[in-house]
CSV table of N, CA, C and O in Angstrom, one decimal:
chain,number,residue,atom,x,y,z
A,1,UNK,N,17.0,9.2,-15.6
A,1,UNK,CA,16.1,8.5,-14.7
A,1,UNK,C,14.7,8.6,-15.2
A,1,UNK,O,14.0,7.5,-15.2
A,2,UNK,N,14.1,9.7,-15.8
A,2,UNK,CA,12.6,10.1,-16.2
A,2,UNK,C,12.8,8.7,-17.6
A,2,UNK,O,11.9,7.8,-17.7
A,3,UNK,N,13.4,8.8,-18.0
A,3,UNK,CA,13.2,7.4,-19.2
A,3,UNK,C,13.3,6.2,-18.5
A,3,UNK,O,12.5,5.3,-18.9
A,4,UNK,N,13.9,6.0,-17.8
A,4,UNK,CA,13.7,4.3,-17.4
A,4,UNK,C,12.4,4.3,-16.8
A,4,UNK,O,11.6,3.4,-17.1
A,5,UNK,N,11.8,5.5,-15.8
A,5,UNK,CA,10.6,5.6,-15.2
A,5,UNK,C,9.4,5.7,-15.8
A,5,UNK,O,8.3,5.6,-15.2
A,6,UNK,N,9.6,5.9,-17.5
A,6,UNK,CA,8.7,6.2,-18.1
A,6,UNK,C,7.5,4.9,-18.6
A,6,UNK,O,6.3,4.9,-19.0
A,7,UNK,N,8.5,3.7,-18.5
A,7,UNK,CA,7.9,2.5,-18.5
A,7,UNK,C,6.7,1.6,-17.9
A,7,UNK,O,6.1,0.6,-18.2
A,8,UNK,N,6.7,2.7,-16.5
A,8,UNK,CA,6.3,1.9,-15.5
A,8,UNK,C,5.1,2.9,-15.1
A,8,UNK,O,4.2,2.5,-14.4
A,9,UNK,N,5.0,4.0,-15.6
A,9,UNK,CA,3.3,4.8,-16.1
A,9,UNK,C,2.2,4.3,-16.1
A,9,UNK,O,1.3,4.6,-15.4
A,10,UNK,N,2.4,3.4,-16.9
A,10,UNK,CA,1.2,3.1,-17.1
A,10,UNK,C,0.5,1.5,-17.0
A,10,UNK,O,-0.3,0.8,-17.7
A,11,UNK,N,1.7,1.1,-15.5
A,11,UNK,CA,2.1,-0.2,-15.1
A,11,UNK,C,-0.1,-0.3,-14.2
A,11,UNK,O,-0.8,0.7,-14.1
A,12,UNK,N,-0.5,-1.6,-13.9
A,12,UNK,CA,-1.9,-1.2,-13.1
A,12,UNK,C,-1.5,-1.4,-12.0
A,12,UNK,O,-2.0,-0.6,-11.2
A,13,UNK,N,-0.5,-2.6,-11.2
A,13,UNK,CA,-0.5,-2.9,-10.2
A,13,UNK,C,0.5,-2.2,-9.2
A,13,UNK,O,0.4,-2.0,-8.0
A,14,UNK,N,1.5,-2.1,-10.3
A,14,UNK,CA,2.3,-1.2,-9.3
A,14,UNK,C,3.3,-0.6,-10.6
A,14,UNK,O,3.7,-1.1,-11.7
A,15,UNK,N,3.7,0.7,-10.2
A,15,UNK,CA,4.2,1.4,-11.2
A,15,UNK,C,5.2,2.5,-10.4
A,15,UNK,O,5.1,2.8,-9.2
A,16,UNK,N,5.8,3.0,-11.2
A,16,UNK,CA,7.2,4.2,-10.4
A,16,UNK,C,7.1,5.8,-11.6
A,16,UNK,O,7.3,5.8,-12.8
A,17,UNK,N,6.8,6.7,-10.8
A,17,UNK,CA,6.6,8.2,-11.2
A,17,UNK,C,7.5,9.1,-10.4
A,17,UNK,O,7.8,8.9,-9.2
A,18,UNK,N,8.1,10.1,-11.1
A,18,UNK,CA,8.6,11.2,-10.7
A,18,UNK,C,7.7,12.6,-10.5
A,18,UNK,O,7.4,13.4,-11.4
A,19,UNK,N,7.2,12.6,-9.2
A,19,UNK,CA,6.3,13.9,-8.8
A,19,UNK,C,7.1,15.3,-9.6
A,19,UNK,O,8.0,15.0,-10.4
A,20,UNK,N,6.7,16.6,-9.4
A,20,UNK,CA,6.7,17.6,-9.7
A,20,UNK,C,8.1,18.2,-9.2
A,20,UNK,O,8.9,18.8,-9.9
A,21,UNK,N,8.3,17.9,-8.1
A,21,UNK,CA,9.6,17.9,-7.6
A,21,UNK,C,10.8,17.4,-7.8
A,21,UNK,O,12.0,17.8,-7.5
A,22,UNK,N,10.3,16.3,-8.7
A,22,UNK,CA,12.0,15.0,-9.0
A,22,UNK,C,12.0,14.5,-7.9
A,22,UNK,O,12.7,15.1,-7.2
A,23,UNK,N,11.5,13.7,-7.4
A,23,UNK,CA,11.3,12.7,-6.1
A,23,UNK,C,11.0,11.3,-6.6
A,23,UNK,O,10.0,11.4,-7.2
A,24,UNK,N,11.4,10.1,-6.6
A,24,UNK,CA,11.2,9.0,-7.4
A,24,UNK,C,10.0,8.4,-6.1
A,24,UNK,O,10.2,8.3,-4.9
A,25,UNK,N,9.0,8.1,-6.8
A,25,UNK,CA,7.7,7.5,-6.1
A,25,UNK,C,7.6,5.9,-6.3
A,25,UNK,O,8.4,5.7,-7.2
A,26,UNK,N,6.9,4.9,-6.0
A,26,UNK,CA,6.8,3.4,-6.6
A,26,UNK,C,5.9,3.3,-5.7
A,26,UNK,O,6.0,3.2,-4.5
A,27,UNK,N,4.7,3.6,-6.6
A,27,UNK,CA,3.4,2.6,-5.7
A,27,UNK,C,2.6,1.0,-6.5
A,27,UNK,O,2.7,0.3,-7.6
A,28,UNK,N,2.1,0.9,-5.7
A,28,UNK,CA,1.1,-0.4,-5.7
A,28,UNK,C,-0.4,-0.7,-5.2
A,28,UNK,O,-0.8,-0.4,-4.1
A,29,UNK,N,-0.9,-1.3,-6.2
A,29,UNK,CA,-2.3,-1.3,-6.3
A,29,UNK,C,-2.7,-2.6,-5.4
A,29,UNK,O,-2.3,-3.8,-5.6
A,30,UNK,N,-3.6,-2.4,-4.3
A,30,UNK,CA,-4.0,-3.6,-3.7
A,30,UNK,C,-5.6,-4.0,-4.1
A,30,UNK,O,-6.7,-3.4,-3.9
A,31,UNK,N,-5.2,-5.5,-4.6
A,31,UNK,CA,-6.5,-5.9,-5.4
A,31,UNK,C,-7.3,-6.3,-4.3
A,31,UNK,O,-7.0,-7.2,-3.6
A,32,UNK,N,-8.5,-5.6,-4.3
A,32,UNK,CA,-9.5,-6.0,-3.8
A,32,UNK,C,-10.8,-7.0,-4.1
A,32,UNK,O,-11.8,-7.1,-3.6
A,33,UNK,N,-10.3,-7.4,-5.1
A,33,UNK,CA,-11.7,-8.3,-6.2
A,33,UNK,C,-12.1,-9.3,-5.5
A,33,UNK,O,-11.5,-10.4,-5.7
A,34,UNK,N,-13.3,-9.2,-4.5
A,34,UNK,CA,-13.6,-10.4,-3.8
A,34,UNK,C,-13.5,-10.3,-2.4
A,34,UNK,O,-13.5,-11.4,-1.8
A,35,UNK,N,-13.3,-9.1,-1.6
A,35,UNK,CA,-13.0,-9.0,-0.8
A,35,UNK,C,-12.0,-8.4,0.1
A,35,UNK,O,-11.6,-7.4,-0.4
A,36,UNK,N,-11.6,-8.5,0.9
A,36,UNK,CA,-10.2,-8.3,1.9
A,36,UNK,C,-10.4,-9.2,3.1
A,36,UNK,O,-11.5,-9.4,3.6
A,37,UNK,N,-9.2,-9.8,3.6
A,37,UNK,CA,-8.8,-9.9,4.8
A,37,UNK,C,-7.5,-9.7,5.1
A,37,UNK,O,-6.7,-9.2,4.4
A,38,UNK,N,-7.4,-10.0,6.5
A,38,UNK,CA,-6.2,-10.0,6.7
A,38,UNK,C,-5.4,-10.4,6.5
A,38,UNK,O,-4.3,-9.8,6.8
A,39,UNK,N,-5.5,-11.8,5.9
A,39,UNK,CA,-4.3,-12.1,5.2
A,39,UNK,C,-3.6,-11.6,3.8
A,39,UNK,O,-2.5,-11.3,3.4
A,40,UNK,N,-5.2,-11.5,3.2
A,40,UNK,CA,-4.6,-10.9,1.6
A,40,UNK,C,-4.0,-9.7,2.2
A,40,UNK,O,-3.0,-9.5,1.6
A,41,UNK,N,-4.1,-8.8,3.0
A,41,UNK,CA,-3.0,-7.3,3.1
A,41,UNK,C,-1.5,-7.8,3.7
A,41,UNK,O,-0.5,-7.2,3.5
A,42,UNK,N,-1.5,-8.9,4.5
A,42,UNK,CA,-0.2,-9.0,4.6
A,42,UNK,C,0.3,-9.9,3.2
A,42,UNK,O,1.4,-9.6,2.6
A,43,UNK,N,-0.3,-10.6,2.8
A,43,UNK,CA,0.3,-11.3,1.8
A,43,UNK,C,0.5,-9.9,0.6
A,43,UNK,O,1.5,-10.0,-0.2
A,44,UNK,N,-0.1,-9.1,0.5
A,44,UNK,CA,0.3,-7.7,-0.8
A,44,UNK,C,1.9,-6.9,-0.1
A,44,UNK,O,2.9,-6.4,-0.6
A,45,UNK,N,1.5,-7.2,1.2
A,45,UNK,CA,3.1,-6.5,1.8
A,45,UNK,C,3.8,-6.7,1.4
A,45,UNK,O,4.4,-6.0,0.5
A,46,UNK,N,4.3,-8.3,1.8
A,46,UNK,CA,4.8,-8.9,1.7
A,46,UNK,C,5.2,-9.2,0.5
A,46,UNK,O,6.4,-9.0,0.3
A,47,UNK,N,4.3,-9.6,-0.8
A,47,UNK,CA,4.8,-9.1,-2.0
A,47,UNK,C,5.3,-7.8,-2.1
A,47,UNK,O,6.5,-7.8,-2.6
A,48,UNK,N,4.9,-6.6,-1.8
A,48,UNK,CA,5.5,-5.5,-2.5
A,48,UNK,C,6.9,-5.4,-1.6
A,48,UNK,O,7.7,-4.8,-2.2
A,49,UNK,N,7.3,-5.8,-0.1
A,49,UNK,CA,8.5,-6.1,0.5
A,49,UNK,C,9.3,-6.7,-0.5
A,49,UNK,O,10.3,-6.2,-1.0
A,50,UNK,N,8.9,-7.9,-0.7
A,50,UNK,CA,10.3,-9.4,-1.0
A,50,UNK,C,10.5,-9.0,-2.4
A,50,UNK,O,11.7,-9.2,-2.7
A,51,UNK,N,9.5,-8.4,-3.9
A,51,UNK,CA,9.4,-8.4,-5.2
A,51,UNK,C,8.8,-7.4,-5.8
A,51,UNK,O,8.9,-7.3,-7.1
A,52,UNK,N,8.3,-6.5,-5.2
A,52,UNK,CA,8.1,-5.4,-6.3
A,52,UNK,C,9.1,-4.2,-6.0
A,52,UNK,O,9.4,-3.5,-7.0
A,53,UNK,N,9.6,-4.0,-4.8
A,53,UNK,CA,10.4,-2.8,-4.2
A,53,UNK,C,11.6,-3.3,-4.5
A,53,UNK,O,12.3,-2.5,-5.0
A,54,UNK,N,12.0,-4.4,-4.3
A,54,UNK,CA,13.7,-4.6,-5.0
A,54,UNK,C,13.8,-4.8,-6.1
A,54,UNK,O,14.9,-4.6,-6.6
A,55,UNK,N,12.6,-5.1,-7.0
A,55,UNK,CA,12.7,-5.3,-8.3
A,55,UNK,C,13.3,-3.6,-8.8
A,55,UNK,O,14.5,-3.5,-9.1
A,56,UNK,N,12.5,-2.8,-8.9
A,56,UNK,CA,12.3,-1.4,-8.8
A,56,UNK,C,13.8,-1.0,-8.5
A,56,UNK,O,14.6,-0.6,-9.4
A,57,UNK,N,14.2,-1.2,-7.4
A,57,UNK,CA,15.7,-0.5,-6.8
A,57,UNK,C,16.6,-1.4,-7.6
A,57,UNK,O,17.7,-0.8,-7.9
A,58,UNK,N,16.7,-2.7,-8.2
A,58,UNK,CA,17.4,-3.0,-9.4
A,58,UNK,C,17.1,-2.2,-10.9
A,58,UNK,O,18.0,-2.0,-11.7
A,59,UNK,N,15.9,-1.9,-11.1
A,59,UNK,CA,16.0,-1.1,-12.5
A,59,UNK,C,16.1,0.5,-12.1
A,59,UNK,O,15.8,1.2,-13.0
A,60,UNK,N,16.5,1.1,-11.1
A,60,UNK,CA,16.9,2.1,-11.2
A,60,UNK,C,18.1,2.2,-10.5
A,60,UNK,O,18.7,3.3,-10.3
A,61,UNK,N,18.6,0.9,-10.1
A,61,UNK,CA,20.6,0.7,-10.0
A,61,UNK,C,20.5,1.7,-8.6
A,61,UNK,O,21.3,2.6,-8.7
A,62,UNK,N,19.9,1.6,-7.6
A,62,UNK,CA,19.5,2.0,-5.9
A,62,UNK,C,20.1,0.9,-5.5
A,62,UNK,O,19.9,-0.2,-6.0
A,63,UNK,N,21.0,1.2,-4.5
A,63,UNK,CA,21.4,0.3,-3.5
A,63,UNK,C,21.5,0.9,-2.3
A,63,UNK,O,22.1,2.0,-2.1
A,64,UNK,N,20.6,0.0,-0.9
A,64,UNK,CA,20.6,1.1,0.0
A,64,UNK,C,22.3,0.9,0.9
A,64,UNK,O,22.7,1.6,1.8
């Protein structure tokens, strides 16, 4: 698992790490360039919902 995870280190937007423990982490960066509203945070949800989190549970073969 630490090798397939090792790719995504040094990902900016969103990337997957194994803490100190062995715990598989996947975060994401919400771009703030220009502002915020409320829409841009549902719309980053929403992306990290429908495409970055299933993407993720496909390259480490997770099925819930």
């Amino acid at each position: 698992m630490q090798g397939r995870l090792r790719a995504h280190r040094d990902r900016r937007f969103s990337r997957a790490f194994l803490d100190e423990e062995g715990t598989v982490w996947v975060e994401s960066d919400l771009d703030l360039t220009g502002g915020v509203s409320l829409g841009a945070v549902r719309a980053f949800l929403d992306l990290f919902a429908e495409e970055i989190l299933p993407d993720f549970m496909d390259h480490i073969g997770f099925e819930p």
